Amino acid sequence: MLSPDLKNALPSTDELPSSDDTPVDNEDQNLLPNILLFLLNTIWTNRQNWYFGVDMAVYHTTGVNPRVPVVPDAFLSVGVERRKGRKSRKSYAVWEENEVVPILTLEMVSHTPGEEYTEKMAIYAKLGVLYYVIYNPEYWRRDQHQPFEVYKLVDGNYQLQIGEPCWMPEIGLGIGRYQGAVGGIPQELLSWYDERGTRYLTAEERAEHLAQHLLSLGIDPDNLASD
């Protein structure tokens, strides 16, 4: 815990850049984390104590300089306000969040190696991020890793978790891959799962299932009379 004097000396998020301005290498680096965010908005719609950031700077005091952030492709914090002071966050400074560090970070490996398995892993371990997810669907052979890996921090070191989806009891969610589609184009996606390993459906999938159920009852969902 930081002393009041040290905390007062730290910059506010109003003074700090929102990211490192490094452009993403491909559209999936924004698409897949945002799908996770939209899904979480549905799963935890009645909860107000979490925040999911996408390509946002995380400032902390465990590095060489509190003005130098780490920028995950996505991160999840639990025990913080959804909207800090009823406003959108520009960035995430641990000292402004009651010292709540992200409980999960996600890195998506691209054609440009980003030290996901070395430098960033060390940063997240020192910061105290409990779960570190690395998604590497295209370059895993190059990097000599698996396409999807979840690490858990145990006694200060990350241990690779076995099984997919990976259940994370401290969060109350699992995470894993599935074959889906975006805009009618099939592709592999990431999703949240419940404790039984059942994937949470997107809003579009739930609407489709409802339409199919209505059709099975002889009801045309396109011709439902509105109240």
mmCIF file of C-alpha atoms in Angstrom:
data_model
loop_
_atom_site.group_PDB
_atom_site.id
_atom_site.type_symbol
_atom_site.label_atom_id
_atom_site.label_comp_id
_atom_site.label_asym_id
_atom_site.label_seq_id
_atom_site.Cartn_x
_atom_site.Cartn_y
_atom_site.Cartn_z
ATOM 1 C CA MET A 1 0.000 0.000 0.000
ATOM 2 C CA LEU A 2 1.355 3.396 -0.980
ATOM 3 C CA SER A 3 1.870 6.080 1.653
ATOM 4 C CA PRO A 4 -0.406 9.143 1.328
ATOM 5 C CA ASP A 5 2.578 11.358 0.451
ATOM 6 C CA LEU A 6 3.732 9.064 -2.342
ATOM 7 C CA LYS A 7 0.211 8.615 -3.652
ATOM 8 C CA ASN A 8 -0.314 12.390 -3.775
ATOM 9 C CA ALA A 9 2.907 12.763 -5.753
ATOM 10 C CA LEU A 10 1.728 10.414 -8.505
ATOM 11 C CA PRO A 11 0.141 11.830 -11.670
ATOM 12 C CA SER A 12 -3.581 11.527 -12.307
ATOM 13 C CA THR A 13 -5.063 9.731 -15.284
ATOM 14 C CA ASP A 14 -6.059 13.155 -16.653
ATOM 15 C CA GLU A 15 -2.345 13.842 -17.117
ATOM 16 C CA LEU A 16 -1.368 10.471 -18.560
ATOM 17 C CA PRO A 17 -1.719 9.095 -22.121
ATOM 18 C CA SER A 18 -4.556 6.602 -22.591
ATOM 19 C CA SER A 19 -2.328 4.122 -24.455
ATOM 20 C CA ASP A 20 1.146 3.779 -25.920
ATOM 21 C CA ASP A 21 -0.176 4.753 -29.381
ATOM 22 C CA THR A 22 1.134 1.497 -30.845
ATOM 23 C CA PRO A 23 -1.207 0.521 -33.702
ATOM 24 C CA VAL A 24 -2.719 -2.956 -33.656
ATOM 25 C CA ASP A 25 -1.358 -5.409 -36.218
ATOM 26 C CA ASN A 26 -4.723 -6.824 -37.234
ATOM 27 C CA GLU A 27 -8.423 -6.270 -36.706
ATOM 28 C CA ASP A 28 -8.797 -9.251 -34.358
ATOM 29 C CA GLN A 29 -6.732 -7.473 -31.707
ATOM 30 C CA ASN A 30 -9.669 -5.107 -31.237
ATOM 31 C CA LEU A 31 -12.511 -7.354 -32.374
ATOM 32 C CA LEU A 32 -11.997 -10.335 -30.073
ATOM 33 C CA PRO A 33 -11.511 -8.366 -26.829
ATOM 34 C CA ASN A 34 -14.565 -6.265 -27.631
ATOM 35 C CA ILE A 35 -16.645 -9.398 -28.160
ATOM 36 C CA LEU A 36 -15.574 -10.502 -24.674
ATOM 37 C CA LEU A 37 -16.550 -7.078 -23.316
ATOM 38 C CA PHE A 38 -19.992 -7.068 -24.956
ATOM 39 C CA LEU A 39 -20.635 -10.581 -23.686
ATOM 40 C CA LEU A 40 -19.576 -9.634 -20.178
ATOM 41 C CA ASN A 41 -22.003 -6.715 -20.291
ATOM 42 C CA THR A 42 -24.745 -9.321 -20.629
ATOM 43 C CA ILE A 43 -23.394 -11.882 -18.134
ATOM 44 C CA TRP A 44 -22.725 -9.308 -15.421
ATOM 45 C CA THR A 45 -25.434 -6.830 -16.362
ATOM 46 C CA ASN A 46 -26.519 -6.458 -12.710
ATOM 47 C CA ARG A 47 -23.008 -6.045 -11.333
ATOM 48 C CA GLN A 48 -21.363 -2.656 -10.999
ATOM 49 C CA ASN A 49 -18.031 -3.724 -9.479
ATOM 50 C CA TRP A 50 -15.959 -4.599 -12.534
ATOM 51 C CA TYR A 51 -14.192 -3.000 -15.448
ATOM 52 C CA PHE A 52 -12.989 -4.498 -18.721
ATOM 53 C CA GLY A 53 -10.492 -2.400 -20.655
ATOM 54 C CA VAL A 54 -9.460 -2.879 -24.293
ATOM 55 C CA ASP A 55 -6.078 -1.602 -25.531
ATOM 56 C CA MET A 56 -5.883 0.729 -22.516
ATOM 57 C CA ALA A 57 -2.814 1.818 -20.591
ATOM 58 C CA VAL A 58 -2.444 0.357 -17.106
ATOM 59 C CA TYR A 59 -0.262 2.538 -14.881
ATOM 60 C CA HIS A 60 1.331 1.023 -11.802
ATOM 61 C CA THR A 61 4.147 1.533 -9.327
ATOM 62 C CA THR A 62 5.843 -1.857 -9.662
ATOM 63 C CA GLY A 63 7.865 -0.873 -12.728
ATOM 64 C CA VAL A 64 10.768 1.483 -13.312
ATOM 65 C CA ASN A 65 8.539 4.556 -13.658
ATOM 66 C CA PRO A 66 4.837 5.040 -12.799
ATOM 67 C CA ARG A 67 4.483 7.118 -15.972
ATOM 68 C CA VAL A 68 5.426 4.110 -18.117
ATOM 69 C CA PRO A 69 2.368 1.886 -18.546
ATOM 70 C CA VAL A 70 1.817 -1.657 -19.655
ATOM 71 C CA VAL A 71 -0.863 -1.892 -22.349
ATOM 72 C CA PRO A 72 -2.636 -5.262 -22.532
ATOM 73 C CA ASP A 73 -4.870 -6.059 -25.458
ATOM 74 C CA ALA A 74 -7.528 -6.431 -22.756
ATOM 75 C CA PHE A 75 -7.784 -6.641 -18.995
ATOM 76 C CA LEU A 76 -10.409 -7.315 -16.342
ATOM 77 C CA SER A 77 -10.518 -5.743 -12.891
ATOM 78 C CA VAL A 78 -12.990 -6.812 -10.199
ATOM 79 C CA GLY A 79 -13.862 -4.648 -7.218
ATOM 80 C CA VAL A 80 -13.795 -1.288 -8.999
ATOM 81 C CA GLU A 81 -16.438 1.060 -10.394
ATOM 82 C CA ARG A 82 -17.845 0.374 -13.841
ATOM 83 C CA ARG A 83 -17.556 4.084 -14.606
ATOM 84 C CA LYS A 84 -15.133 5.889 -12.356
ATOM 85 C CA GLY A 85 -16.809 8.995 -10.998
ATOM 86 C CA ARG A 86 -19.608 8.321 -13.522
ATOM 87 C CA LYS A 87 -17.190 9.085 -16.331
ATOM 88 C CA SER A 88 -15.388 6.967 -18.899
ATOM 89 C CA ARG A 89 -11.803 6.104 -18.001
ATOM 90 C CA LYS A 90 -9.009 7.499 -20.131
ATOM 91 C CA SER A 91 -6.577 4.995 -18.652
ATOM 92 C CA TYR A 92 -6.303 2.757 -15.590
ATOM 93 C CA ALA A 93 -4.003 3.877 -12.763
ATOM 94 C CA VAL A 94 -3.788 1.317 -9.970
ATOM 95 C CA TRP A 95 -3.264 4.058 -7.358
ATOM 96 C CA GLU A 96 -6.588 5.647 -8.379
ATOM 97 C CA GLU A 97 -8.418 2.307 -8.108
ATOM 98 C CA ASN A 98 -7.783 1.571 -4.415
ATOM 99 C CA GLU A 99 -4.736 -0.459 -5.445
ATOM 100 C CA VAL A 100 -6.906 -2.966 -7.340
ATOM 101 C CA VAL A 101 -4.734 -4.513 -10.043
ATOM 102 C CA PRO A 102 -6.301 -6.334 -13.001
ATOM 103 C CA ILE A 103 -7.208 -9.906 -12.121
ATOM 104 C CA LEU A 104 -6.844 -10.975 -15.761
ATOM 105 C CA THR A 105 -4.883 -9.702 -18.735
ATOM 106 C CA LEU A 106 -5.121 -10.849 -22.345
ATOM 107 C CA GLU A 107 -2.371 -10.583 -24.934
ATOM 108 C CA MET A 108 -2.883 -11.507 -28.585
ATOM 109 C CA VAL A 109 0.320 -12.411 -30.405
ATOM 110 C CA SER A 110 0.864 -10.911 -33.847
ATOM 111 C CA HIS A 111 3.467 -11.217 -36.588
ATOM 112 C CA THR A 112 5.624 -8.746 -34.656
ATOM 113 C CA PRO A 113 6.832 -10.527 -31.499
ATOM 114 C CA GLY A 114 5.780 -8.484 -28.481
ATOM 115 C CA GLU A 115 7.604 -10.249 -25.637
ATOM 116 C CA GLU A 116 4.329 -11.806 -24.490
ATOM 117 C CA TYR A 117 6.112 -14.856 -23.084
ATOM 118 C CA THR A 118 8.989 -12.967 -21.461
ATOM 119 C CA GLU A 119 8.953 -9.267 -20.655
ATOM 120 C CA LYS A 120 5.190 -8.804 -20.396
ATOM 121 C CA MET A 121 4.840 -12.005 -18.400
ATOM 122 C CA ALA A 122 7.399 -10.661 -15.932
ATOM 123 C CA ILE A 123 5.609 -7.303 -15.709
ATOM 124 C CA TYR A 124 2.249 -8.922 -15.004
ATOM 125 C CA ALA A 125 3.754 -11.275 -12.431
ATOM 126 C CA LYS A 126 5.380 -8.399 -10.548
ATOM 127 C CA LEU A 127 2.167 -6.391 -10.763
ATOM 128 C CA GLY A 128 0.236 -9.327 -9.312
ATOM 129 C CA VAL A 129 -2.139 -10.142 -12.179
ATOM 130 C CA LEU A 130 -3.704 -13.475 -11.185
ATOM 131 C CA TYR A 131 -4.524 -14.805 -14.666
ATOM 132 C CA TYR A 132 -2.566 -14.137 -17.832
ATOM 133 C CA VAL A 133 -4.094 -15.305 -21.132
ATOM 134 C CA ILE A 134 -1.994 -15.510 -24.301
ATOM 135 C CA TYR A 135 -3.836 -16.072 -27.574
ATOM 136 C CA ASN A 136 -1.535 -17.036 -30.437
ATOM 137 C CA PRO A 137 -3.550 -18.721 -33.213
ATOM 138 C CA GLU A 138 -1.138 -18.040 -36.083
ATOM 139 C CA TYR A 139 2.395 -17.893 -34.737
ATOM 140 C CA TRP A 140 2.416 -20.477 -31.961
ATOM 141 C CA ARG A 141 4.789 -22.788 -33.831
ATOM 142 C CA ARG A 142 7.207 -19.913 -34.357
ATOM 143 C CA ASP A 143 7.061 -19.105 -30.665
ATOM 144 C CA GLN A 144 7.124 -22.776 -29.566
ATOM 145 C CA HIS A 145 3.960 -22.412 -27.514
ATOM 146 C CA GLN A 146 0.352 -23.494 -27.774
ATOM 147 C CA PRO A 147 -2.259 -21.402 -29.640
ATOM 148 C CA PHE A 148 -4.141 -20.682 -26.409
ATOM 149 C CA GLU A 149 -2.524 -20.602 -22.983
ATOM 150 C CA VAL A 150 -3.784 -19.505 -19.575
ATOM 151 C CA TYR A 151 -1.303 -18.909 -16.779
ATOM 152 C CA LYS A 152 -2.127 -18.518 -13.093
ATOM 153 C CA LEU A 153 0.113 -16.675 -10.644
ATOM 154 C CA VAL A 154 1.192 -19.045 -7.884
ATOM 155 C CA ASP A 155 3.747 -17.900 -5.304
ATOM 156 C CA GLY A 156 4.936 -15.142 -7.609
ATOM 157 C CA ASN A 157 5.369 -17.334 -10.698
ATOM 158 C CA TYR A 158 3.034 -18.141 -13.570
ATOM 159 C CA GLN A 159 1.953 -21.752 -13.931
ATOM 160 C CA LEU A 160 0.383 -22.954 -17.179
ATOM 161 C CA GLN A 161 -3.158 -24.209 -16.583
ATOM 162 C CA ILE A 162 -4.383 -27.455 -18.113
ATOM 163 C CA GLY A 163 -7.726 -27.850 -19.861
ATOM 164 C CA GLU A 164 -9.952 -25.676 -21.997
ATOM 165 C CA PRO A 165 -12.086 -23.807 -21.309
ATOM 166 C CA CYS A 166 -10.045 -22.777 -18.279
ATOM 167 C CA TRP A 167 -12.224 -22.243 -15.216
ATOM 168 C CA MET A 168 -11.120 -19.317 -13.025
ATOM 169 C CA PRO A 169 -12.915 -19.649 -9.668
ATOM 170 C CA GLU A 170 -11.662 -16.335 -8.318
ATOM 171 C CA ILE A 171 -13.435 -14.602 -11.202
ATOM 172 C CA GLY A 172 -16.396 -16.943 -11.526
ATOM 173 C CA LEU A 173 -15.835 -17.378 -15.250
ATOM 174 C CA GLY A 174 -14.070 -19.683 -17.647
ATOM 175 C CA ILE A 175 -12.374 -18.632 -20.855
ATOM 176 C CA GLY A 176 -11.728 -20.552 -24.049
ATOM 177 C CA ARG A 177 -12.052 -20.724 -27.828
ATOM 178 C CA TYR A 178 -14.866 -21.758 -30.130
ATOM 179 C CA GLN A 179 -15.708 -21.764 -33.820
ATOM 180 C CA GLY A 180 -18.159 -18.964 -34.501
ATOM 181 C CA ALA A 181 -18.837 -16.297 -37.069
ATOM 182 C CA VAL A 182 -18.674 -12.535 -37.295
ATOM 183 C CA GLY A 183 -20.717 -10.827 -39.987
ATOM 184 C CA GLY A 184 -21.413 -14.221 -41.501
ATOM 185 C CA ILE A 185 -17.706 -15.031 -41.790
ATOM 186 C CA PRO A 186 -16.624 -18.160 -39.875
ATOM 187 C CA GLN A 187 -13.645 -17.732 -37.582
ATOM 188 C CA GLU A 188 -12.246 -18.783 -34.228
ATOM 189 C CA LEU A 189 -13.383 -16.584 -31.348
ATOM 190 C CA LEU A 190 -12.833 -16.265 -27.617
ATOM 191 C CA SER A 191 -15.666 -16.563 -25.136
ATOM 192 C CA TRP A 192 -16.602 -16.802 -21.466
ATOM 193 C CA TYR A 193 -17.865 -20.080 -20.000
ATOM 194 C CA ASP A 194 -19.697 -21.128 -16.864
ATOM 195 C CA GLU A 195 -18.404 -23.607 -14.283
ATOM 196 C CA ARG A 196 -19.871 -26.561 -16.198
ATOM 197 C CA GLY A 197 -17.940 -25.558 -19.309
ATOM 198 C CA THR A 198 -21.003 -24.233 -21.115
ATOM 199 C CA ARG A 199 -20.309 -21.293 -23.354
ATOM 200 C CA TYR A 200 -22.242 -18.081 -22.775
ATOM 201 C CA LEU A 201 -24.124 -17.199 -25.948
ATOM 202 C CA THR A 202 -23.939 -13.833 -27.663
ATOM 203 C CA ALA A 203 -27.059 -11.695 -28.017
ATOM 204 C CA GLU A 204 -27.309 -12.708 -31.676
ATOM 205 C CA GLU A 205 -27.111 -16.408 -30.801
ATOM 206 C CA ARG A 206 -29.785 -16.077 -28.122
ATOM 207 C CA ALA A 207 -32.070 -14.292 -30.579
ATOM 208 C CA GLU A 208 -31.496 -17.026 -33.151
ATOM 209 C CA HIS A 209 -32.246 -19.764 -30.606
ATOM 210 C CA LEU A 210 -35.453 -17.983 -29.616
ATOM 211 C CA ALA A 211 -36.505 -17.681 -33.246
ATOM 212 C CA GLN A 212 -35.863 -21.386 -33.798
ATOM 213 C CA HIS A 213 -37.874 -22.244 -30.699
ATOM 214 C CA LEU A 214 -40.803 -20.146 -31.887
ATOM 215 C CA LEU A 215 -40.674 -21.804 -35.302
ATOM 216 C CA SER A 216 -40.755 -25.215 -33.608
ATOM 217 C CA LEU A 217 -44.015 -24.109 -31.965
ATOM 218 C CA GLY A 218 -45.455 -23.066 -35.311
ATOM 219 C CA ILE A 219 -44.962 -19.350 -34.607
ATOM 220 C CA ASP A 220 -43.368 -17.109 -37.218
ATOM 221 C CA PRO A 221 -41.059 -14.782 -35.253
ATOM 222 C CA ASP A 222 -41.113 -12.272 -38.126
ATOM 223 C CA ASN A 223 -44.866 -11.871 -37.818
ATOM 224 C CA LEU A 224 -45.257 -11.461 -34.076
ATOM 225 C CA ALA A 225 -47.824 -8.801 -33.287
ATOM 226 C CA SER A 226 -46.414 -5.958 -31.223
ATOM 227 C CA ASP A 227 -48.228 -4.791 -28.139
#
